[in-house]
Structure formats: C-alpha cells, structure tokens
mmCIF file of C-alpha atoms in Angstrom:
data_model
loop_
_atom_site.group_PDB
_atom_site.id
_atom_site.type_symbol
_atom_site.label_atom_id
_atom_site.label_comp_id
_atom_site.label_asym_id
_atom_site.label_seq_id
_atom_site.Cartn_x
_atom_site.Cartn_y
_atom_site.Cartn_z
ATOM 1 C CA MET A 1 -15.534 56.384 -45.122
ATOM 2 C CA ASP A 2 -17.194 53.104 -46.139
ATOM 3 C CA LYS A 3 -14.890 52.910 -49.134
ATOM 4 C CA LEU A 4 -11.858 53.419 -46.913
ATOM 5 C CA PHE A 5 -13.030 50.686 -44.573
ATOM 6 C CA GLU A 6 -13.577 48.297 -47.476
ATOM 7 C CA GLU A 7 -10.094 48.994 -48.771
ATOM 8 C CA TYR A 8 -8.574 48.164 -45.395
ATOM 9 C CA TYR A 9 -10.734 45.097 -45.012
ATOM 10 C CA GLN A 10 -9.951 43.663 -48.438
ATOM 11 C CA ASN A 11 -6.243 44.400 -48.437
ATOM 12 C CA TYR A 12 -5.335 43.562 -44.864
ATOM 13 C CA SER A 13 -7.771 40.924 -43.581
ATOM 14 C CA LEU A 14 -6.087 38.196 -41.578
ATOM 15 C CA GLN A 15 -5.889 34.456 -42.091
ATOM 16 C CA ASP A 16 -8.833 32.075 -42.315
ATOM 17 C CA PRO A 17 -11.017 32.873 -39.266
ATOM 18 C CA ASN A 18 -11.471 29.192 -38.511
ATOM 19 C CA GLN A 19 -7.765 28.472 -38.330
ATOM 20 C CA PRO A 20 -6.129 28.728 -34.890
ATOM 21 C CA LEU A 21 -3.513 31.345 -34.290
ATOM 22 C CA SER A 22 -0.017 30.339 -33.277
ATOM 23 C CA ASN A 23 0.778 29.723 -29.604
ATOM 24 C CA THR A 24 2.980 32.787 -29.516
ATOM 25 C CA GLY A 25 0.540 35.156 -31.157
ATOM 26 C CA MET A 26 -0.008 36.219 -34.729
ATOM 27 C CA LEU A 27 3.613 37.102 -35.373
ATOM 28 C CA ASN A 28 6.108 34.307 -34.784
ATOM 29 C CA LYS A 29 9.149 36.199 -36.032
ATOM 30 C CA PRO A 30 9.960 39.785 -36.948
ATOM 31 C CA SER A 31 8.949 39.274 -40.556
ATOM 32 C CA LYS A 32 5.551 39.726 -42.121
ATOM 33 C CA PRO A 33 2.155 38.369 -40.974
ATOM 34 C CA PRO A 34 0.324 36.144 -43.487
ATOM 35 C CA ASN A 35 -0.858 37.492 -46.839
ATOM 36 C CA LEU A 36 0.971 40.796 -46.721
ATOM 37 C CA SER A 37 2.085 42.540 -49.854
ATOM 38 C CA LEU A 38 5.667 43.544 -50.478
ATOM 39 C CA ALA A 39 4.628 47.189 -50.115
ATOM 40 C CA TYR A 40 3.286 46.554 -46.643
ATOM 41 C CA GLU A 41 6.326 44.503 -45.661
ATOM 42 C CA LEU A 42 8.507 47.488 -46.523
ATOM 43 C CA GLU A 43 6.157 49.798 -44.626
ATOM 44 C CA PHE A 44 6.188 47.531 -41.588
ATOM 45 C CA ASN A 45 9.976 47.324 -41.555
ATOM 46 C CA GLU A 46 10.183 51.092 -41.914
ATOM 47 C CA TYR A 47 7.772 51.548 -39.001
ATOM 48 C CA VAL A 48 9.667 49.142 -36.732
ATOM 49 C CA ASN A 49 12.855 51.103 -37.336
ATOM 50 C CA SER A 50 11.204 54.491 -37.038
ATOM 51 C CA ARG A 51 11.391 57.027 -34.257
ATOM 52 C CA ASP A 52 7.622 56.571 -33.685
ATOM 53 C CA PHE A 53 8.090 52.900 -32.881
ATOM 54 C CA GLN A 54 10.990 53.615 -30.543
ATOM 55 C CA HIS A 55 8.921 56.289 -28.815
ATOM 56 C CA ASN A 56 5.694 54.300 -28.527
ATOM 57 C CA PHE A 57 7.337 51.201 -27.090
ATOM 58 C CA THR A 58 10.042 52.210 -24.638
ATOM 59 C CA SER A 59 10.284 48.747 -23.075
ATOM 60 C CA GLU A 60 12.528 46.261 -24.875
ATOM 61 C CA ARG A 61 10.223 43.464 -23.752
ATOM 62 C CA THR A 62 7.261 45.233 -25.312
ATOM 63 C CA LYS A 63 9.099 45.767 -28.581
ATOM 64 C CA ASN A 64 9.867 42.060 -28.673
ATOM 65 C CA TYR A 65 6.195 41.280 -28.082
ATOM 66 C CA VAL A 66 5.247 43.507 -30.991
ATOM 67 C CA LEU A 67 7.707 41.749 -33.267
ATOM 68 C CA THR A 68 7.354 38.146 -32.142
ATOM 69 C CA GLY A 69 4.077 37.860 -30.225
ATOM 70 C CA ILE A 70 3.805 37.209 -26.503
ATOM 71 C CA PRO A 71 5.009 33.919 -24.987
ATOM 72 C CA TYR A 72 2.330 31.269 -24.661
ATOM 73 C CA SER A 73 2.976 30.983 -20.918
ATOM 74 C CA HIS A 74 2.080 34.648 -20.487
ATOM 75 C CA LYS A 75 -1.163 34.164 -22.378
ATOM 76 C CA GLN A 76 -2.031 31.286 -20.074
ATOM 77 C CA LEU A 77 -1.517 33.509 -17.036
ATOM 78 C CA PHE A 78 -3.935 36.002 -18.527
ATOM 79 C CA TYR A 79 -6.670 33.559 -19.417
ATOM 80 C CA VAL A 80 -7.082 32.239 -15.873
ATOM 81 C CA LYS A 81 -7.903 35.777 -14.721
ATOM 82 C CA VAL A 82 -10.816 36.397 -17.071
ATOM 83 C CA LEU A 83 -13.481 38.582 -15.460
ATOM 84 C CA LYS A 84 -12.427 37.906 -11.866
ATOM 85 C CA ASP A 85 -13.093 40.546 -9.197
ATOM 86 C CA VAL A 86 -10.251 42.980 -8.682
ATOM 87 C CA SER A 87 -9.067 43.731 -5.142
ATOM 88 C CA ALA A 88 -6.506 46.279 -3.997
ATOM 89 C CA PRO A 89 -5.617 48.059 -0.727
ATOM 90 C CA ASP A 90 -8.200 50.654 0.284
ATOM 91 C CA ILE A 91 -10.492 49.953 -2.647
ATOM 92 C CA THR A 92 -12.330 46.897 -3.963
ATOM 93 C CA ILE A 93 -14.154 47.089 -7.267
ATOM 94 C CA LYS A 94 -16.593 44.335 -8.125
ATOM 95 C CA VAL A 95 -18.424 43.540 -11.319
ATOM 96 C CA GLU A 96 -22.085 42.899 -10.610
ATOM 97 C CA ASN A 97 -23.162 39.465 -11.824
ATOM 98 C CA ALA A 98 -19.525 38.594 -12.502
ATOM 99 C CA GLU A 99 -20.193 34.932 -11.750
ATOM 100 C CA GLN A 100 -23.023 34.789 -14.270
ATOM 101 C CA ILE A 101 -20.924 36.540 -16.917
ATOM 102 C CA LEU A 102 -18.121 34.082 -16.299
ATOM 103 C CA LYS A 103 -20.536 31.140 -16.558
ATOM 104 C CA ASP A 104 -21.860 32.438 -19.869
ATOM 105 C CA ILE A 105 -18.372 32.757 -21.277
ATOM 106 C CA ASN A 106 -17.199 29.409 -19.941
ATOM 107 C CA ARG A 107 -20.282 27.702 -21.350
ATOM 108 C CA ALA A 108 -19.560 29.135 -24.786
ATOM 109 C CA PHE A 109 -15.798 28.626 -24.567
ATOM 110 C CA PRO A 110 -15.110 25.553 -22.412
ATOM 111 C CA HIS A 111 -11.409 25.500 -23.283
ATOM 112 C CA THR A 112 -10.978 29.230 -22.473
ATOM 113 C CA HIS A 113 -8.794 29.848 -25.548
ATOM 114 C CA PHE A 114 -11.569 31.849 -27.139
ATOM 115 C CA LEU A 115 -9.190 34.342 -28.731
ATOM 116 C CA ASN A 116 -7.307 31.681 -30.677
ATOM 117 C CA THR A 117 -9.513 32.196 -33.707
ATOM 118 C CA LYS A 118 -11.358 35.102 -35.232
ATOM 119 C CA SER A 119 -14.561 33.091 -35.149
ATOM 120 C CA GLY A 120 -14.028 32.548 -31.422
ATOM 121 C CA LEU A 121 -13.782 36.280 -30.870
ATOM 122 C CA PHE A 122 -16.951 36.862 -32.869
ATOM 123 C CA LEU A 123 -18.758 34.229 -30.815
ATOM 124 C CA LEU A 124 -17.643 35.872 -27.573
ATOM 125 C CA PHE A 125 -18.931 39.164 -28.931
ATOM 126 C CA ASP A 126 -22.366 37.641 -29.546
ATOM 127 C CA VAL A 127 -22.500 35.972 -26.129
ATOM 128 C CA ALA A 128 -21.570 39.165 -24.309
ATOM 129 C CA LEU A 129 -23.979 41.287 -26.306
ATOM 130 C CA LYS A 130 -26.950 38.974 -25.805
ATOM 131 C CA SER A 131 -26.302 38.385 -22.122
ATOM 132 C CA SER A 132 -25.395 41.978 -21.230
ATOM 133 C CA ASN A 133 -29.032 43.063 -21.394
ATOM 134 C CA SER A 134 -29.735 41.168 -18.178
ATOM 135 C CA TYR A 135 -26.821 42.603 -16.184
ATOM 136 C CA SER A 136 -27.403 45.608 -13.975
ATOM 137 C CA GLN A 137 -23.900 47.089 -13.860
ATOM 138 C CA PRO A 138 -24.393 50.475 -15.623
ATOM 139 C CA LEU A 139 -21.430 50.210 -17.957
ATOM 140 C CA ILE A 140 -21.367 46.470 -18.609
ATOM 141 C CA LYS A 141 -23.639 46.797 -21.620
ATOM 142 C CA PRO A 142 -21.893 49.619 -23.488
ATOM 143 C CA LEU A 143 -18.413 48.560 -22.437
ATOM 144 C CA ALA A 144 -18.887 44.929 -23.410
ATOM 145 C CA TYR A 145 -20.095 46.092 -26.764
ATOM 146 C CA LEU A 146 -17.369 48.681 -27.224
ATOM 147 C CA VAL A 147 -14.519 46.377 -26.380
ATOM 148 C CA LEU A 148 -15.795 43.364 -28.242
ATOM 149 C CA SER A 149 -16.944 45.205 -31.338
ATOM 150 C CA THR A 150 -13.697 47.129 -31.622
ATOM 151 C CA GLY A 151 -11.882 43.835 -31.192
ATOM 152 C CA ARG A 152 -13.890 42.595 -34.115
ATOM 153 C CA LEU A 153 -12.968 45.678 -36.099
ATOM 154 C CA ALA A 154 -9.262 45.325 -35.376
ATOM 155 C CA TYR A 155 -9.290 41.704 -36.504
ATOM 156 C CA SER A 156 -10.990 42.764 -39.728
ATOM 157 C CA LEU A 157 -8.642 45.616 -40.451
ATOM 158 C CA GLY A 158 -5.628 43.480 -39.805
ATOM 159 C CA PRO A 159 -1.992 44.272 -39.139
ATOM 160 C CA LYS A 160 -1.657 47.510 -41.123
ATOM 161 C CA PHE A 161 -4.096 49.102 -38.690
ATOM 162 C CA ALA A 162 -3.027 47.120 -35.653
ATOM 163 C CA PHE A 163 0.633 48.050 -35.666
ATOM 164 C CA LYS A 164 -0.181 51.727 -35.545
ATOM 165 C CA TYR A 165 -3.093 51.992 -33.165
ATOM 166 C CA SER A 166 -1.100 52.152 -29.931
ATOM 167 C CA VAL A 167 -0.914 55.840 -30.841
ATOM 168 C CA PHE A 168 -2.845 57.030 -33.874
ATOM 169 C CA THR A 169 -0.489 58.788 -36.260
ATOM 170 C CA HIS A 170 -2.656 59.097 -39.358
ATOM 171 C CA PRO A 171 -5.954 61.067 -39.419
ATOM 172 C CA ALA A 172 -7.632 58.540 -41.712
ATOM 173 C CA GLU A 173 -6.996 55.702 -39.256
ATOM 174 C CA SER A 174 -8.353 57.701 -36.347
ATOM 175 C CA LYS A 175 -11.484 58.757 -38.213
ATOM 176 C CA LEU A 176 -12.074 55.271 -39.564
ATOM 177 C CA TYR A 177 -11.889 53.754 -36.094
ATOM 178 C CA GLN A 178 -14.179 56.383 -34.616
ATOM 179 C CA PHE A 179 -16.697 56.159 -37.437
ATOM 180 C CA GLN A 180 -16.968 52.378 -37.371
ATOM 181 C CA THR A 181 -17.296 52.190 -33.597
ATOM 182 C CA LEU A 182 -19.992 54.843 -33.479
ATOM 183 C CA GLU A 183 -21.873 52.997 -36.195
ATOM 184 C CA LEU A 184 -21.713 49.777 -34.173
ATOM 185 C CA LEU A 185 -22.898 51.570 -31.044
ATOM 186 C CA GLN A 186 -25.924 52.974 -32.810
ATOM 187 C CA GLN A 187 -26.870 49.514 -33.982
ATOM 188 C CA LEU A 188 -26.793 48.340 -30.380
ATOM 189 C CA ASP A 189 -28.814 51.031 -28.694
ATOM 190 C CA LEU A 190 -29.733 54.465 -30.033
ATOM 191 C CA GLU A 191 -30.374 55.779 -26.530
ATOM 192 C CA LEU A 192 -26.907 54.731 -25.423
ATOM 193 C CA ALA A 193 -25.365 56.268 -28.512
ATOM 194 C CA GLU A 194 -27.098 59.571 -27.794
ATOM 195 C CA ALA A 195 -26.574 59.588 -24.029
ATOM 196 C CA PHE A 196 -23.164 61.230 -24.131
ATOM 197 C CA ASP A 197 -20.422 62.051 -26.582
ATOM 198 C CA TYR A 198 -18.837 58.724 -27.421
ATOM 199 C CA ALA A 199 -16.395 60.418 -29.770
ATOM 200 C CA ASN A 200 -14.754 62.123 -26.787
ATOM 201 C CA PHE A 201 -15.081 59.194 -24.408
ATOM 202 C CA LEU A 202 -14.262 56.303 -26.656
ATOM 203 C CA MET A 203 -11.170 57.315 -28.524
ATOM 204 C CA PRO A 204 -9.004 58.565 -25.633
ATOM 205 C CA TRP A 205 -10.125 55.803 -23.289
ATOM 206 C CA LEU A 206 -9.461 52.939 -25.658
ATOM 207 C CA VAL A 207 -6.325 54.480 -27.112
ATOM 208 C CA SER A 208 -4.987 54.736 -23.568
ATOM 209 C CA CYS A 209 -5.812 51.087 -22.975
ATOM 210 C CA LEU A 210 -3.976 50.163 -26.146
ATOM 211 C CA HIS A 211 -0.950 52.208 -25.224
ATOM 212 C CA ASN A 212 -0.586 50.949 -21.674
ATOM 213 C CA CYS A 213 -1.465 47.267 -21.537
ATOM 214 C CA LEU A 214 2.081 46.361 -22.450
ATOM 215 C CA GLU A 215 1.863 42.633 -21.739
ATOM 216 C CA PHE A 216 -0.047 41.844 -24.911
ATOM 217 C CA GLU A 217 0.460 42.057 -28.631
ATOM 218 C CA PRO A 218 -1.049 45.148 -30.231
ATOM 219 C CA TRP A 219 -4.246 43.838 -31.809
ATOM 220 C CA GLU A 220 -5.370 41.999 -28.652
ATOM 221 C CA ARG A 221 -4.145 44.624 -26.221
ATOM 222 C CA PHE A 222 -7.347 46.566 -25.588
ATOM 223 C CA PHE A 223 -9.473 43.424 -25.340
ATOM 224 C CA ASP A 224 -7.076 41.598 -23.028
ATOM 225 C CA CYS A 225 -6.594 44.716 -20.966
ATOM 226 C CA PHE A 226 -10.315 45.067 -20.230
ATOM 227 C CA LEU A 227 -10.681 41.433 -19.198
ATOM 228 C CA TYR A 228 -7.385 41.347 -17.296
ATOM 229 C CA PHE A 229 -7.768 44.565 -15.342
ATOM 230 C CA GLY A 230 -11.555 44.486 -15.298
ATOM 231 C CA MET A 231 -13.333 47.260 -13.457
ATOM 232 C CA ASP A 232 -10.141 49.127 -12.561
ATOM 233 C CA PHE A 233 -9.877 50.344 -16.124
ATOM 234 C CA LEU A 234 -13.593 50.908 -16.433
ATOM 235 C CA VAL A 235 -13.743 53.138 -13.348
ATOM 236 C CA ALA A 236 -10.437 54.838 -14.108
ATOM 237 C CA GLY A 237 -11.622 55.759 -17.581
ATOM 238 C CA ALA A 238 -14.902 57.072 -16.237
ATOM 239 C CA CYS A 239 -13.139 59.108 -13.552
ATOM 240 C CA ALA A 240 -10.782 60.583 -16.111
ATOM 241 C CA LEU A 241 -13.745 61.527 -18.273
ATOM 242 C CA VAL A 242 -15.471 63.307 -15.397
ATOM 243 C CA LEU A 243 -12.322 65.209 -14.502
ATOM 244 C CA GLU A 244 -11.666 66.213 -18.097
ATOM 245 C CA ALA A 245 -15.284 67.311 -18.526
ATOM 246 C CA GLY A 246 -14.814 70.075 -15.981
ATOM 247 C CA LYS A 247 -15.917 68.226 -12.863
ATOM 248 C CA GLY A 248 -12.324 67.903 -11.786
ATOM 249 C CA GLU A 249 -12.731 68.692 -8.108
ATOM 250 C CA ARG A 250 -12.389 65.544 -6.059
ATOM 251 C CA PHE A 251 -15.876 64.687 -4.880
ATOM 252 C CA SER A 252 -14.869 63.001 -1.639
ATOM 253 C CA VAL A 253 -13.820 64.768 1.537
ATOM 254 C CA ARG A 254 -11.276 63.185 3.853
ATOM 255 C CA GLY A 255 -13.024 61.384 6.716
ATOM 256 C CA GLU A 256 -16.379 61.393 4.967
ATOM 257 C CA ASP A 257 -18.268 58.091 4.936
ATOM 258 C CA GLU A 258 -20.230 56.615 2.039
ATOM 259 C CA GLU A 259 -23.596 57.904 3.284
ATOM 260 C CA GLN A 260 -22.285 61.466 3.576
ATOM 261 C CA ARG A 261 -20.798 61.254 0.089
ATOM 262 C CA MET A 262 -24.090 60.095 -1.359
ATOM 263 C CA ASP A 263 -25.963 62.872 0.456
ATOM 264 C CA ARG A 264 -23.697 65.425 -1.181
ATOM 265 C CA PHE A 265 -24.116 63.694 -4.512
ATOM 266 C CA GLU A 266 -27.910 63.900 -4.216
ATOM 267 C CA ALA A 267 -27.600 67.639 -3.553
ATOM 268 C CA LEU A 268 -25.796 68.273 -6.861
ATOM 269 C CA PRO A 269 -27.589 70.063 -9.715
ATOM 270 C CA ASP A 270 -29.552 67.598 -11.817
ATOM 271 C CA ALA A 271 -27.452 68.140 -14.940
ATOM 272 C CA GLN A 272 -24.192 67.375 -13.168
ATOM 273 C CA LYS A 273 -25.718 64.447 -11.312
ATOM 274 C CA GLN A 274 -27.101 62.984 -14.530
ATOM 275 C CA LYS A 275 -23.787 63.220 -16.349
ATOM 276 C CA MET A 276 -21.914 61.565 -13.491
ATOM 277 C CA SER A 277 -24.546 58.839 -13.197
ATOM 278 C CA ILE A 278 -24.524 58.058 -16.913
ATOM 279 C CA ILE A 279 -20.918 56.997 -16.808
ATOM 280 C CA GLY A 280 -21.448 55.031 -13.612
ATOM 281 C CA VAL A 281 -19.289 57.085 -11.236
ATOM 282 C CA PRO A 282 -21.211 59.075 -8.596
ATOM 283 C CA GLU A 283 -18.007 60.541 -7.186
ATOM 284 C CA CYS A 284 -14.413 61.110 -8.233
ATOM 285 C CA TYR A 285 -12.741 60.020 -5.023
ATOM 286 C CA ALA A 286 -11.732 56.749 -6.707
ATOM 287 C CA PHE A 287 -9.437 58.675 -9.034
ATOM 288 C CA GLU A 288 -6.607 59.238 -6.566
ATOM 289 C CA LYS A 289 -7.182 55.946 -4.779
ATOM 290 C CA LEU A 290 -6.857 54.088 -8.057
ATOM 291 C CA LYS A 291 -3.617 55.887 -8.799
ATOM 292 C CA ASN A 292 -2.101 54.607 -5.564
ATOM 293 C CA ALA A 293 -3.867 51.285 -5.101
ATOM 294 C CA GLY A 294 -2.499 47.826 -5.787
ATOM 295 C CA ARG A 295 -1.227 48.015 -9.331
ATOM 296 C CA GLY A 296 -0.533 51.729 -8.985
ATOM 297 C CA VAL A 297 1.966 51.842 -11.823
ATOM 298 C CA GLU A 298 -0.450 50.541 -14.442
ATOM 299 C CA ILE A 299 -3.485 52.475 -13.222
ATOM 300 C CA GLY A 300 -1.575 55.678 -12.539
ATOM 301 C CA GLN A 301 0.075 55.587 -15.945
ATOM 302 C CA PHE A 302 -3.244 54.797 -17.568
ATOM 303 C CA LEU A 303 -4.860 57.857 -15.997
ATOM 304 C CA GLN A 304 -1.992 60.148 -16.893
ATOM 305 C CA ASP A 305 -1.968 59.003 -20.492
ATOM 306 C CA CYS A 306 -5.753 59.179 -20.683
ATOM 307 C CA HIS A 307 -5.586 62.874 -19.827
ATOM 308 C CA ALA A 308 -2.685 63.450 -22.195
ATOM 309 C CA VAL A 309 -4.519 61.835 -25.100
ATOM 310 C CA MET A 310 -7.715 63.740 -24.336
ATOM 311 C CA LEU A 311 -5.874 67.050 -24.305
ATOM 312 C CA HIS A 312 -4.045 66.155 -27.506
ATOM 313 C CA MET A 313 -7.269 65.359 -29.339
ATOM 314 C CA LYS A 314 -9.017 68.653 -28.548
#
C-alpha cells in the first residue's frame, strides 16, 4: 500500500505548493493539468468521454466545472460563508465555539484565500488540528482532522485520483484512500481511531460529500462542502450512520419536547446510548427534518446517496 501511495505521489503531484492556483481553479481549459504525461492525458480524455463521467455528473454546469474549474465569482461567494452558523426552518444547527474557530482561521489566513496554494491548505490543517483540542463540540476534532487531512491527501495524489473520486471505480483507489486516512487518524488520536469503525463511517460519508457538493471542482469538493454547509453535513452524516447501523427507528415522537426526548435517550441500553453519543447525535429526529429543511434538495440528496453508497460498499 505504501508503494502504491508513493507511485501516485511521485507521478501525479501537483504544481509547486507555493505557487498560487489560477482564479478559475486548477483546470483553466479542458486540456491537461500541469505536469501530466501523455498517457494520463489520453486517460483523462477517455474518462471525460466515458459513460461513467456522463453518469457521475448529470448537470451540464457541473461537467463544465470539472473541465474548466469553477468561476472565480462563485469561489468568492463560498469564502465569505466559511464556518458560519447554519439556520433553516424548524431546525438550527450551531457549531460550538464557531467564533473562536473563525478567529483562528482568519488570524492565520487574513486574506481568506487559504485554498489558493497547497501550502495554505497545509497551514489550515495545522491550525485546525492544534486548535481543535480546545473545542467542545464532539465531532469538531475528528471531523476537522478527517476533512483537512484528506484534503491534504487529495492534493498530494493529484488529478489522476481527483477526477475519479466522486465515485470510486477502482478498488486500488478506494483502498488507498481508506488506508491513508486511517493511518492519519491513528496519528491524531488512538482512542478516536478505536472508538468506532472509521472504515464504514468515513468512506461513504466523504464519498457522498464528494458526489453531491456540485458547486466545486472535484479535488476541493469535500473540503469546501464541509465549510460551506457546516454542521448540516456533519449531523446528516451522523444520522445516516445511526440509521444504517440498525438504529433506524426515528428517535423522536411527534409532539415530544426536548426534555422528554432526552429522558427516553437516558433510558436506552448503555451500548446503544454510547454508540449514539460517540457520533454526537443523541436522537435521529434530525434526519427527516434535515431532509425537508432549508436546503432540502442538497441535504435530502446527500442522505439518499449516503445510504446508497453504504449499501453498495457492504
């Protein structure tokens, strides 16, 4: 596995990490990214014209983003929304210490274009990792690490990997991604790595993010999607995991208030309660509310695809 990773890294690493990316993304035209071999250029062209590409990207706008990068104006719209609280009818999800997280990021990246270079992404990774230890939100620490470290991995692997990871089509790519991410998790916190099965949680959840955040070019999609949609995706992924794990009954009862819900939660068997607490969701009532709240199309589609990918990977 290490040898496979090295081969990807050496053959498909991107441009100088200290050089800014273009305003429209890494790909300015439907040709080849920098430093690609003729063999890969042929492979890329074959993929773009393949049935897989047509199936994975049903939106013409999305296909254009894949080929040409997203417009700079769209990137600007995204950057002003970094780590803001997300509000929607009937449900409001807040990130604890969001203001402090935002201050940390703004202090490190005063111009906010922290994804314009690879080195900027690495710096954001370090800031989030160091500061996450002081935040109390249960999933901030593992999720910050997951998203940022996999962002790091995608930048290292480069376009050969990036163009295909909206839906994994090759077993080696899937295993490589899983192996590297699990290795990174264990370096962060052995207790977190052993707390629950990251192989089942991580792959479907992030693959679904990749597949559904259609506003952004492929290799930034999962990272942008987490920052742009914030806790909606975090909670939706956790809810989907609980449902898939056999706790699929909706935990809430119509007309029940928060205190009653928590009383019922406290009455659960310890094993079930522990599993639901680990992933930060003490009840599944948010599942259906998320499907119909605010940006219902994105969240609903995310949940549906999350289940589909989970079932496919069994």
